[in-house]
CSV table of C-alpha atoms in Angstrom, one decimal:
chain,number,residue,atom,x,y,z
G,1,UNK,CA,-45.0,2.9,63.4
G,2,UNK,CA,-43.9,-1.4,63.8
G,3,UNK,CA,-46.7,-2.2,61.8
G,4,UNK,CA,-46.2,-0.7,58.5
G,5,UNK,CA,-42.3,-1.5,58.3
G,6,UNK,CA,-43.7,-5.1,58.8
G,7,UNK,CA,-45.7,-4.9,55.7
G,8,UNK,CA,-43.4,-2.1,54.0
G,9,UNK,CA,-40.8,-5.8,54.5
G,10,UNK,CA,-43.8,-8.3,53.4
G,11,UNK,CA,-43.9,-6.6,50.1
G,12,UNK,CA,-40.5,-6.0,49.9
G,13,UNK,CA,-39.9,-10.5,50.8
G,14,UNK,CA,-42.7,-10.3,48.0
G,15,UNK,CA,-41.4,-8.3,45.5
G,16,UNK,CA,-37.6,-9.8,46.0
G,17,UNK,CA,-39.0,-13.2,45.0
G,18,UNK,CA,-40.8,-11.6,42.4
G,19,UNK,CA,-38.4,-9.7,41.0
G,20,UNK,CA,-36.7,-12.8,37.9
G,21,UNK,CA,-33.7,-11.4,36.2
G,22,UNK,CA,-35.1,-9.7,33.2
G,23,UNK,CA,-37.1,-7.9,35.1
G,24,UNK,CA,-33.9,-6.6,37.1
G,25,UNK,CA,-33.0,-6.0,33.7
G,26,UNK,CA,-36.0,-4.1,32.0
G,27,UNK,CA,-35.8,-1.9,35.3
G,28,UNK,CA,-32.5,-1.1,35.1
G,29,UNK,CA,-32.4,0.0,31.4
G,30,UNK,CA,-35.7,2.6,31.9
G,31,UNK,CA,-33.8,4.3,34.9
G,32,UNK,CA,-30.7,4.1,32.9
G,33,UNK,CA,-32.5,5.2,30.2
G,34,UNK,CA,-34.2,7.9,31.9
G,35,UNK,CA,-31.4,9.6,33.6
G,36,UNK,CA,-29.3,9.2,29.9
G,37,UNK,CA,-32.2,11.0,27.6
G,38,UNK,CA,-35.9,12.6,30.0
G,39,UNK,CA,-32.5,15.1,31.7
G,40,UNK,CA,-30.1,17.2,30.8
G,41,UNK,CA,-26.0,16.7,30.6
G,42,UNK,CA,-24.7,18.9,33.0
G,43,UNK,CA,-22.2,21.3,30.9
G,44,UNK,CA,-19.2,20.4,33.0
G,45,UNK,CA,-19.8,16.9,32.3
G,46,UNK,CA,-20.2,17.3,28.4
G,47,UNK,CA,-17.1,19.5,28.4
G,48,UNK,CA,-14.7,16.5,30.3
G,49,UNK,CA,-16.1,14.1,28.0
G,50,UNK,CA,-16.0,16.5,24.2
G,51,UNK,CA,-12.4,16.8,25.1
G,52,UNK,CA,-11.6,13.2,25.8
G,53,UNK,CA,-13.6,12.3,22.8
G,54,UNK,CA,-11.6,15.3,20.4
G,55,UNK,CA,-8.2,13.6,22.1
G,56,UNK,CA,-10.0,10.1,20.6
G,57,UNK,CA,-11.1,11.6,17.3
G,58,UNK,CA,-6.7,12.6,17.3
G,59,UNK,CA,-5.3,9.1,17.7
G,60,UNK,CA,-7.1,7.7,15.3
G,61,UNK,CA,-7.0,9.4,12.8
G,62,UNK,CA,-6.1,13.2,12.9
G,63,UNK,CA,-7.6,16.4,15.4
G,64,UNK,CA,-11.2,17.1,15.6
G,65,UNK,CA,-13.0,19.6,12.5
G,66,UNK,CA,-16.7,20.9,11.2
G,67,UNK,CA,-16.4,23.4,8.4
G,68,UNK,CA,-14.2,20.6,6.2
G,69,UNK,CA,-16.9,19.0,5.6
G,70,UNK,CA,-18.9,21.8,4.9
G,71,UNK,CA,-16.4,22.6,2.0
G,72,UNK,CA,-16.6,19.3,0.7
G,73,UNK,CA,-21.1,19.0,0.8
G,74,UNK,CA,-20.3,22.9,-0.7
G,75,UNK,CA,-18.4,21.0,-3.5
G,76,UNK,CA,-21.0,18.6,-4.1
G,77,UNK,CA,-24.3,21.8,-4.5
G,78,UNK,CA,-21.4,23.3,-7.3
G,79,UNK,CA,-20.7,20.0,-8.7
G,80,UNK,CA,-24.6,19.0,-9.3
G,81,UNK,CA,-25.1,22.2,-10.4
G,82,UNK,CA,-22.5,21.8,-13.0
G,83,UNK,CA,-21.3,25.1,-11.6
G,84,UNK,CA,-17.9,23.0,-11.7
G,85,UNK,CA,-16.9,19.9,-14.1
G,86,UNK,CA,-14.6,18.3,-11.0
G,87,UNK,CA,-16.3,16.0,-9.3
G,88,UNK,CA,-15.0,16.1,-5.5
G,89,UNK,CA,-14.8,13.6,-3.4
G,90,UNK,CA,-18.0,11.4,-1.8
G,91,UNK,CA,-19.4,13.1,1.5
G,92,UNK,CA,-19.7,9.5,2.0
G,93,UNK,CA,-15.1,8.8,1.9
G,94,UNK,CA,-14.6,11.8,3.0
G,95,UNK,CA,-13.4,11.7,6.8
G,96,UNK,CA,-14.8,15.0,7.9
G,97,UNK,CA,-18.4,14.5,6.4
G,98,UNK,CA,-18.8,11.7,7.5
G,99,UNK,CA,-17.0,13.3,11.7
G,100,UNK,CA,-20.4,15.6,10.7
G,101,UNK,CA,-23.2,13.0,9.5
G,102,UNK,CA,-22.2,10.7,12.5
G,103,UNK,CA,-23.0,14.4,14.5
G,104,UNK,CA,-25.6,14.9,12.9
G,105,UNK,CA,-26.8,10.3,14.0
G,106,UNK,CA,-25.9,10.7,16.9
G,107,UNK,CA,-28.2,13.9,17.6
G,108,UNK,CA,-30.4,12.4,16.3
G,109,UNK,CA,-30.8,10.0,17.6
G,110,UNK,CA,-30.7,11.5,21.3
G,111,UNK,CA,-33.3,14.4,20.1
G,112,UNK,CA,-36.1,11.1,19.2
G,113,UNK,CA,-34.7,8.6,22.1
G,114,UNK,CA,-35.4,11.8,24.0
G,115,UNK,CA,-39.4,13.2,22.3
G,116,UNK,CA,-37.7,16.0,21.6
G,117,UNK,CA,-37.3,15.7,17.8
G,118,UNK,CA,-40.1,17.8,16.3
G,119,UNK,CA,-40.0,20.6,13.1
G,120,UNK,CA,-39.6,23.9,14.4
G,121,UNK,CA,-40.0,27.1,11.9
G,122,UNK,CA,-39.9,30.8,11.8
G,123,UNK,CA,-40.5,33.8,10.5
G,124,UNK,CA,-38.5,35.5,7.2
G,125,UNK,CA,-36.9,37.7,9.8
G,126,UNK,CA,-35.3,34.1,11.0
G,127,UNK,CA,-34.6,32.6,7.5
G,128,UNK,CA,-32.9,35.7,7.0
G,129,UNK,CA,-30.7,36.1,9.7
G,130,UNK,CA,-30.0,31.8,9.7
G,131,UNK,CA,-28.7,32.5,5.5
G,132,UNK,CA,-26.0,35.9,6.4
G,133,UNK,CA,-24.9,34.5,9.3
G,134,UNK,CA,-24.4,31.1,7.8
G,135,UNK,CA,-22.6,33.0,5.1
G,136,UNK,CA,-20.4,35.5,7.8
G,137,UNK,CA,-19.5,32.2,9.3
G,138,UNK,CA,-18.3,30.3,6.2
G,139,UNK,CA,-16.1,33.8,5.0
G,140,UNK,CA,-15.0,33.6,8.7
G,141,UNK,CA,-13.8,29.9,8.7
G,142,UNK,CA,-12.1,30.7,4.7
G,143,UNK,CA,-9.8,33.1,7.1
G,144,UNK,CA,-9.4,31.1,10.0
G,145,UNK,CA,-8.0,27.7,8.2
G,146,UNK,CA,-11.0,26.3,10.4
G,147,UNK,CA,-14.9,27.2,12.3
G,148,UNK,CA,-14.9,27.6,16.6
G,149,UNK,CA,-14.3,24.5,16.4
G,150,UNK,CA,-11.0,23.4,14.2
G,151,UNK,CA,-10.1,27.1,14.6
G,152,UNK,CA,-10.3,27.7,18.4
G,153,UNK,CA,-10.6,24.7,20.2
G,154,UNK,CA,-9.2,22.3,18.5
G,155,UNK,CA,-6.3,24.9,17.2
G,156,UNK,CA,-5.8,25.6,20.6
G,157,UNK,CA,-6.4,22.0,22.5
G,158,UNK,CA,-3.4,20.7,19.9
G,159,UNK,CA,-1.2,24.2,20.4
G,160,UNK,CA,-1.8,25.6,17.3
G,161,UNK,CA,-1.3,29.7,18.4
G,162,UNK,CA,-3.5,30.4,14.7
G,163,UNK,CA,-6.7,30.3,18.1
G,164,UNK,CA,-5.3,32.8,20.2
G,165,UNK,CA,-5.3,34.6,17.6
G,166,UNK,CA,-8.7,33.3,16.3
G,167,UNK,CA,-10.6,33.3,20.3
G,168,UNK,CA,-10.0,37.3,20.0
G,169,UNK,CA,-11.4,37.6,16.7
G,170,UNK,CA,-14.7,36.2,18.4
G,171,UNK,CA,-15.0,38.1,21.6
G,172,UNK,CA,-14.1,41.1,18.7
G,173,UNK,CA,-17.7,39.2,16.5
G,174,UNK,CA,-19.5,38.6,18.6
G,175,UNK,CA,-19.3,42.3,20.2
G,176,UNK,CA,-20.3,43.3,16.8
G,177,UNK,CA,-23.5,40.5,16.4
G,178,UNK,CA,-24.4,41.1,19.9
G,179,UNK,CA,-24.9,44.8,18.9
G,180,UNK,CA,-27.0,43.7,16.1
G,181,UNK,CA,-29.3,41.8,17.7
G,182,UNK,CA,-29.6,44.5,20.6
G,183,UNK,CA,-30.5,47.3,18.5
G,184,UNK,CA,-32.9,44.8,16.3
G,185,UNK,CA,-34.6,44.3,19.7
G,186,UNK,CA,-35.1,47.8,20.1
G,187,UNK,CA,-35.5,49.1,16.9
G,188,UNK,CA,-37.5,46.4,14.8
G,189,UNK,CA,-41.5,45.3,15.7
G,190,UNK,CA,-42.3,42.1,16.7
G,191,UNK,CA,-42.3,39.8,14.2
G,192,UNK,CA,-44.9,37.3,14.8
G,193,UNK,CA,-42.6,33.8,13.9
G,194,UNK,CA,-45.2,31.9,15.0
G,195,UNK,CA,-47.8,29.9,12.7
G,196,UNK,CA,-50.6,27.9,15.1
G,197,UNK,CA,-51.6,24.5,14.1
G,198,UNK,CA,-54.3,23.9,11.9
G,199,UNK,CA,-56.5,21.1,14.6
G,200,UNK,CA,-56.6,18.6,12.7
G,201,UNK,CA,-60.4,17.2,11.5
G,202,UNK,CA,-59.7,13.0,12.2
G,203,UNK,CA,-56.9,11.1,14.4
G,204,UNK,CA,-53.4,10.9,12.8
G,205,UNK,CA,-52.9,7.3,11.4
G,206,UNK,CA,-50.0,7.2,13.2
G,207,UNK,CA,-48.3,8.3,16.7
G,208,UNK,CA,-44.9,9.3,15.2
G,209,UNK,CA,-44.0,10.3,19.2
G,210,UNK,CA,-44.6,7.1,20.2
G,211,UNK,CA,-42.5,5.5,18.1
G,212,UNK,CA,-39.7,8.1,18.1
G,213,UNK,CA,-37.4,5.9,20.7
G,214,UNK,CA,-38.1,3.0,18.2
G,215,UNK,CA,-36.4,5.2,15.0
G,216,UNK,CA,-34.1,6.9,17.5
G,217,UNK,CA,-32.8,2.8,17.9
G,218,UNK,CA,-32.6,1.6,13.8
G,219,UNK,CA,-30.5,4.6,13.5
G,220,UNK,CA,-28.2,3.7,16.3
G,221,UNK,CA,-28.2,0.1,14.8
G,222,UNK,CA,-28.0,2.0,11.5
G,223,UNK,CA,-23.8,3.0,12.4
G,224,UNK,CA,-22.8,0.1,14.0
G,225,UNK,CA,-23.8,-1.1,10.8
G,226,UNK,CA,-22.0,1.5,8.9
G,227,UNK,CA,-19.2,0.8,11.1
G,228,UNK,CA,-18.8,-3.0,10.3
G,229,UNK,CA,-19.3,-1.6,6.6
G,230,UNK,CA,-16.5,0.8,6.4
G,231,UNK,CA,-14.3,-1.8,7.7
G,232,UNK,CA,-15.4,-4.5,5.4
G,233,UNK,CA,-14.7,-2.3,2.5
G,234,UNK,CA,-11.1,-1.9,4.2
G,235,UNK,CA,-11.7,2.1,5.2
G,236,UNK,CA,-12.4,1.4,9.3
G,237,UNK,CA,-10.9,4.7,9.7
G,238,UNK,CA,-13.8,6.0,7.6
G,239,UNK,CA,-16.0,4.3,9.9
G,240,UNK,CA,-15.0,4.6,13.6
G,241,UNK,CA,-14.8,8.5,12.6
G,242,UNK,CA,-18.9,8.4,11.8
G,243,UNK,CA,-19.3,5.8,15.6
G,244,UNK,CA,-16.7,9.0,16.5
G,245,UNK,CA,-19.0,11.9,15.7
G,246,UNK,CA,-22.1,9.5,16.4
G,247,UNK,CA,-20.8,10.1,20.3
G,248,UNK,CA,-19.5,14.1,20.1
G,249,UNK,CA,-23.6,14.3,18.3
G,250,UNK,CA,-25.1,12.8,21.9
G,251,UNK,CA,-22.9,14.3,24.6
G,252,UNK,CA,-23.7,17.8,22.5
G,253,UNK,CA,-27.3,18.0,22.3
G,254,UNK,CA,-28.3,16.1,25.2
G,255,UNK,CA,-26.2,19.6,27.5
G,256,UNK,CA,-27.0,21.5,24.3
G,257,UNK,CA,-23.4,22.2,24.3
G,258,UNK,CA,-22.5,25.4,22.4
G,259,UNK,CA,-19.2,26.9,21.9
G,260,UNK,CA,-21.3,30.7,21.2
G,261,UNK,CA,-22.4,30.4,24.3
G,262,UNK,CA,-18.9,31.0,25.5
G,263,UNK,CA,-18.5,34.4,23.4
G,264,UNK,CA,-22.4,35.5,23.6
G,265,UNK,CA,-23.5,34.9,27.4
G,266,UNK,CA,-20.3,37.3,29.3
G,267,UNK,CA,-21.5,40.0,27.5
G,268,UNK,CA,-25.1,39.2,27.3
G,269,UNK,CA,-25.7,37.4,30.9
G,270,UNK,CA,-23.3,37.8,32.2
G,271,UNK,CA,-23.4,33.8,32.9
G,272,UNK,CA,-19.8,32.5,33.5
G,273,UNK,CA,-20.2,29.0,32.7
G,274,UNK,CA,-19.4,27.8,29.3
G,275,UNK,CA,-16.8,30.1,30.0
G,276,UNK,CA,-14.9,27.0,32.5
G,277,UNK,CA,-16.9,24.8,31.3
G,278,UNK,CA,-14.9,25.5,27.9
G,279,UNK,CA,-11.4,26.3,29.9
G,280,UNK,CA,-11.6,22.7,31.5
G,281,UNK,CA,-12.4,21.3,28.1
G,282,UNK,CA,-8.9,23.0,26.6
G,283,UNK,CA,-6.9,22.1,29.2
G,284,UNK,CA,-8.3,18.4,29.2
G,285,UNK,CA,-7.8,19.1,25.5
G,286,UNK,CA,-4.1,20.6,25.6
G,287,UNK,CA,-2.8,17.4,28.2
G,288,UNK,CA,-3.7,14.9,26.0
G,289,UNK,CA,-2.2,16.3,22.9
G,290,UNK,CA,0.9,16.8,24.9
G,291,UNK,CA,1.4,13.5,26.0
G,292,UNK,CA,0.2,12.5,22.0
G,293,UNK,CA,2.6,14.4,20.8
G,294,UNK,CA,5.3,15.0,23.4
G,295,UNK,CA,5.7,11.7,22.6
G,296,UNK,CA,5.7,11.8,19.3
G,297,UNK,CA,2.6,9.7,18.9
G,298,UNK,CA,1.7,12.3,15.9
G,299,UNK,CA,3.8,14.1,14.4
G,300,UNK,CA,4.5,17.9,16.3
G,301,UNK,CA,2.8,19.6,13.5
G,302,UNK,CA,0.0,17.8,13.5
G,303,UNK,CA,-3.3,19.7,12.4
G,304,UNK,CA,-0.8,23.3,13.3
G,305,UNK,CA,-1.8,24.9,9.4
G,306,UNK,CA,-3.8,28.3,10.8
G,307,UNK,CA,-2.7,31.4,9.7
G,308,UNK,CA,-1.5,32.9,12.7
G,309,UNK,CA,-2.0,36.2,13.6
G,310,UNK,CA,-4.1,38.0,10.8
G,311,UNK,CA,-5.9,34.9,9.3
G,312,UNK,CA,-7.4,34.1,12.6
G,313,UNK,CA,-8.0,37.1,13.8
G,314,UNK,CA,-10.2,37.7,10.0
G,315,UNK,CA,-11.8,35.8,10.5
G,316,UNK,CA,-12.1,34.6,13.2
G,317,UNK,CA,-14.0,38.2,13.3
G,318,UNK,CA,-16.5,37.6,10.3
G,319,UNK,CA,-17.1,33.8,11.8
G,320,UNK,CA,-18.1,35.6,14.9
G,321,UNK,CA,-20.1,38.2,14.0
G,322,UNK,CA,-22.2,35.7,11.7
G,323,UNK,CA,-22.8,33.6,14.8
G,324,UNK,CA,-24.6,35.5,16.8
G,325,UNK,CA,-26.4,36.7,13.7
G,326,UNK,CA,-27.3,33.3,12.8
G,327,UNK,CA,-27.8,31.6,17.4
G,328,UNK,CA,-25.5,29.3,16.1
G,329,UNK,CA,-22.1,27.5,15.6
G,330,UNK,CA,-20.4,24.5,13.2
G,331,UNK,CA,-21.0,23.1,15.4
G,332,UNK,CA,-23.7,22.8,17.2
G,333,UNK,CA,-25.5,23.4,14.2
G,334,UNK,CA,-25.9,20.2,13.4
G,335,UNK,CA,-26.7,19.4,16.7
G,336,UNK,CA,-29.8,22.0,16.4
G,337,UNK,CA,-30.9,21.0,12.1
G,338,UNK,CA,-30.4,16.8,14.0
G,339,UNK,CA,-33.6,18.2,17.0
G,340,UNK,CA,-35.6,20.4,13.5
G,341,UNK,CA,-34.6,23.4,13.2
G,342,UNK,CA,-35.3,24.5,10.0
G,343,UNK,CA,-33.4,28.3,10.4
G,344,UNK,CA,-30.7,27.1,11.1
G,345,UNK,CA,-31.2,24.4,8.0
G,346,UNK,CA,-31.1,27.3,6.4
G,347,UNK,CA,-27.0,28.7,7.9
G,348,UNK,CA,-25.8,25.4,6.9
G,349,UNK,CA,-26.8,26.0,3.3
G,350,UNK,CA,-25.4,29.1,3.3
G,351,UNK,CA,-22.5,28.8,4.7
G,352,UNK,CA,-21.6,25.3,2.8
G,353,UNK,CA,-22.4,27.2,-0.4
G,354,UNK,CA,-20.4,29.9,0.8
G,355,UNK,CA,-17.4,28.3,2.2
G,356,UNK,CA,-15.5,26.8,-0.8
G,357,UNK,CA,-16.0,30.2,-3.2
G,358,UNK,CA,-13.9,32.4,0.0
G,359,UNK,CA,-11.3,29.4,-0.4
G,360,UNK,CA,-10.8,29.5,-3.3
G,361,UNK,CA,-11.4,33.8,-3.6
G,362,UNK,CA,-8.6,33.6,-0.9
G,363,UNK,CA,-6.1,31.2,-3.3
G,364,UNK,CA,-6.1,32.4,-6.2
G,365,UNK,CA,-5.6,36.9,-4.6
G,366,UNK,CA,-2.8,36.3,-3.7
G,367,UNK,CA,-3.0,37.5,-0.2
G,368,UNK,CA,-2.5,34.0,1.3
G,369,UNK,CA,1.1,34.5,2.1
G,370,UNK,CA,0.3,38.1,3.8
G,371,UNK,CA,-2.7,35.9,6.1
G,372,UNK,CA,0.2,34.0,8.1
G,373,UNK,CA,1.5,30.7,8.7
G,374,UNK,CA,0.4,27.5,11.1
G,375,UNK,CA,3.0,28.6,14.1
G,376,UNK,CA,3.4,25.3,16.8
G,377,UNK,CA,2.7,27.4,20.5
G,378,UNK,CA,5.9,24.5,22.4
G,379,UNK,CA,7.9,25.0,18.8
G,380,UNK,CA,8.6,29.0,20.4
G,381,UNK,CA,8.4,28.6,24.5
G,382,UNK,CA,8.7,24.8,24.7
G,383,UNK,CA,7.0,22.3,25.9
G,384,UNK,CA,8.4,23.1,29.9
G,385,UNK,CA,7.1,26.5,29.4
G,386,UNK,CA,3.6,26.0,27.2
G,387,UNK,CA,2.0,23.5,29.8
G,388,UNK,CA,2.2,25.0,32.6
G,389,UNK,CA,1.0,28.9,30.8
G,390,UNK,CA,-1.4,27.7,29.0
G,391,UNK,CA,-3.3,25.9,32.9
G,392,UNK,CA,-2.4,29.1,33.9
G,393,UNK,CA,-4.1,31.4,31.1
G,394,UNK,CA,-7.3,29.0,31.4
G,395,UNK,CA,-7.3,29.4,34.9
G,396,UNK,CA,-7.4,32.8,34.9
G,397,UNK,CA,-9.6,33.7,31.8
G,398,UNK,CA,-12.2,31.0,34.4
G,399,UNK,CA,-11.8,33.3,37.5
G,400,UNK,CA,-12.6,36.6,34.8
G,401,UNK,CA,-15.5,35.4,33.6
G,402,UNK,CA,-17.0,34.1,36.7
G,403,UNK,CA,-16.6,37.9,38.4
G,404,UNK,CA,-17.8,39.2,35.9
G,405,UNK,CA,-21.1,37.2,36.9
G,406,UNK,CA,-21.1,38.7,39.3
G,407,UNK,CA,-20.2,42.1,38.6
G,408,UNK,CA,-21.0,42.3,35.0
G,409,UNK,CA,-18.8,44.3,34.0
G,410,UNK,CA,-18.6,43.1,30.1
G,411,UNK,CA,-22.5,43.1,30.3
G,412,UNK,CA,-23.7,45.2,27.3
G,413,UNK,CA,-27.3,44.8,27.7
T,1,UNK,CA,-50.6,27.4,41.7
T,2,UNK,CA,-51.3,25.7,38.7
T,3,UNK,CA,-50.4,27.7,35.6
T,4,UNK,CA,-54.1,28.1,34.4
T,5,UNK,CA,-55.2,30.7,37.5
T,6,UNK,CA,-51.7,32.9,37.8
T,7,UNK,CA,-53.0,36.1,36.1
T,8,UNK,CA,-50.0,38.2,34.3
T,9,UNK,CA,-49.4,41.8,34.4
T,10,UNK,CA,-47.6,41.0,30.7
T,11,UNK,CA,-46.9,38.6,28.6
T,12,UNK,CA,-44.4,37.4,26.1
T,13,UNK,CA,-44.3,36.1,22.8
T,14,UNK,CA,-41.5,34.3,21.3
T,15,UNK,CA,-42.1,31.6,20.2
T,16,UNK,CA,-40.7,30.5,16.7
T,17,UNK,CA,-38.0,32.3,17.9
T,18,UNK,CA,-34.2,30.5,18.6
T,19,UNK,CA,-31.9,31.1,20.9
T,20,UNK,CA,-30.5,33.8,22.3
T,21,UNK,CA,-33.6,35.8,20.8
T,22,UNK,CA,-36.0,34.3,23.5
T,23,UNK,CA,-33.4,35.6,26.2
T,24,UNK,CA,-32.8,38.6,25.1
T,25,UNK,CA,-36.3,40.1,25.1
T,26,UNK,CA,-36.7,38.5,27.9
T,27,UNK,CA,-34.3,40.3,29.4
T,28,UNK,CA,-35.0,44.1,27.8
T,29,UNK,CA,-39.2,42.8,29.0
T,30,UNK,CA,-37.6,43.0,33.1
T,31,UNK,CA,-36.1,45.9,32.6
T,32,UNK,CA,-39.6,47.5,32.1
T,33,UNK,CA,-41.7,45.8,34.4
T,34,UNK,CA,-41.4,46.6,38.8
T,35,UNK,CA,-41.6,44.3,41.7
T,36,UNK,CA,-43.9,41.8,41.8
T,37,UNK,CA,-45.7,41.9,38.3
T,38,UNK,CA,-46.1,38.6,37.2
T,39,UNK,CA,-44.1,38.3,33.4
T,40,UNK,CA,-45.9,35.2,31.2
T,41,UNK,CA,-43.4,33.8,28.7
T,42,UNK,CA,-44.6,32.0,25.6
T,43,UNK,CA,-41.5,29.6,24.2
T,44,UNK,CA,-41.0,27.0,21.7
T,45,UNK,CA,-37.1,27.2,21.8
T,46,UNK,CA,-36.6,23.0,23.5
T,47,UNK,CA,-33.0,25.7,24.9
T,48,UNK,CA,-35.2,28.0,26.7
T,49,UNK,CA,-36.3,25.4,29.8
T,50,UNK,CA,-33.1,25.4,30.8
T,51,UNK,CA,-31.5,29.7,29.7
T,52,UNK,CA,-35.1,30.7,31.3
T,53,UNK,CA,-34.5,28.7,34.1
T,54,UNK,CA,-31.3,30.2,34.8
T,55,UNK,CA,-31.2,33.1,33.7
T,56,UNK,CA,-34.4,33.9,35.9
T,57,UNK,CA,-32.2,32.9,39.6
T,58,UNK,CA,-29.9,34.3,38.6
T,59,UNK,CA,-31.6,37.7,38.5
T,60,UNK,CA,-32.7,37.5,41.2
T,61,UNK,CA,-36.6,36.6,40.0
T,62,UNK,CA,-39.2,34.1,41.2
T,63,UNK,CA,-39.8,31.4,37.9
T,64,UNK,CA,-43.3,30.4,39.1
T,65,UNK,CA,-43.9,27.3,37.1
T,66,UNK,CA,-42.9,26.0,33.3
T,67,UNK,CA,-46.0,24.1,31.8
T,68,UNK,CA,-45.8,22.9,28.3
T,69,UNK,CA,-49.4,23.8,26.3
T,70,UNK,CA,-51.0,21.1,24.6
T,71,UNK,CA,-49.9,23.2,21.4
T,72,UNK,CA,-46.3,22.4,21.8
T,73,UNK,CA,-45.4,25.6,23.2
T,74,UNK,CA,-44.5,26.4,27.4
T,75,UNK,CA,-45.5,29.1,29.1
T,76,UNK,CA,-43.3,30.4,31.7
T,77,UNK,CA,-44.4,32.3,34.7
T,78,UNK,CA,-41.8,34.5,36.4
T,79,UNK,CA,-42.5,36.5,38.8
T,80,UNK,CA,-40.0,39.9,39.4
């Protein structure tokens, strides 16, 4: 025993003598890389990081949203196909579009670093569900004044009452969507969704798997360079959004953070994890934005435009159905697309095409005033009542989800 | 026991499907199986690597192993 200890001590001394500064640095970089990109990040950590990043985006420019960027991309589709003459704002200068592009970049970096990037193909039925789900989400966002991210998460985080109405709508829509998926599982024949890759006749010219982390490193450099590039042309704010987007994309991909699970899992498996995570995240987000708004760092009504209550509720129902059928929401679509999911790409394209159309239709149909208007919660309840009520509400919601996990009272399958 | 030596009573092919379909099909399949039987799930969705173990643990079944196949999909062996 003593001999073993002595041998270990001698080898320790030898290894410490041969350990140069660069060797030590190399080892630490390797350990950090493995910690960050080989393991999944816990969802509670992602929830906290998401709230912090959302608050930083709020302080930097505006309350975080996603669907505005999709709208801009849709406008470009119509402009480039000659359907409209009005040239939209460049996607490289549109704040939400740039944020989305940053998110795709961040998720791509994460997928490449972890060697998880891969083109995922699926069956025709799944592509059809992606397209239909994307269309429904596009309709829902148009009514609710935002997607699940802007119309629910951010809306609640910045005290817009429409967020709560959308939450109810998302619950109803998720129930309908899940009922359809259960029907499909029971009644539709198993559809071959996978095609065996053909065996290659000769060794590949280039080993992409080995190169993936280096390509990821190049994208990190590209995003950082883009920030300085924006700054050089006096649009630092836009460059900052690209950088924040990259961080959000990385956090979401590493933790596979998905808002859909908040509404789907309690009814499908009873799992309460994402309900607890998003409740925690929303309490942090709301407390942070209370500091920002109550202290007049940003205007009270900033971002409070969600049509309470009909618009948000109806939008939530459409969006909820769409996200369950497509298997993604507007924000998780960006990171899933970046890891090579082609069904989600189809969903994003149909979202982009439908959303601007329905926004215009709502505008010109004259029903806008019927949908409701932005309502700032502290204006009605005062700050002193709103803050403890928020904390209590989300504590109750998470405890209800935990109870459901144990009893499966709301599980429908 | 390595994955090649596990003899499954049933195979569920979810390759090409994305979240939540693999989990939904797994839940349906498990309902029709008896205690002690082994189900082999084939999947390509990266999310399943966390979803399936969590679901199996919550359900009180045993996840015997997860193996990445050379052809780019993953095998999950579940004992009911």
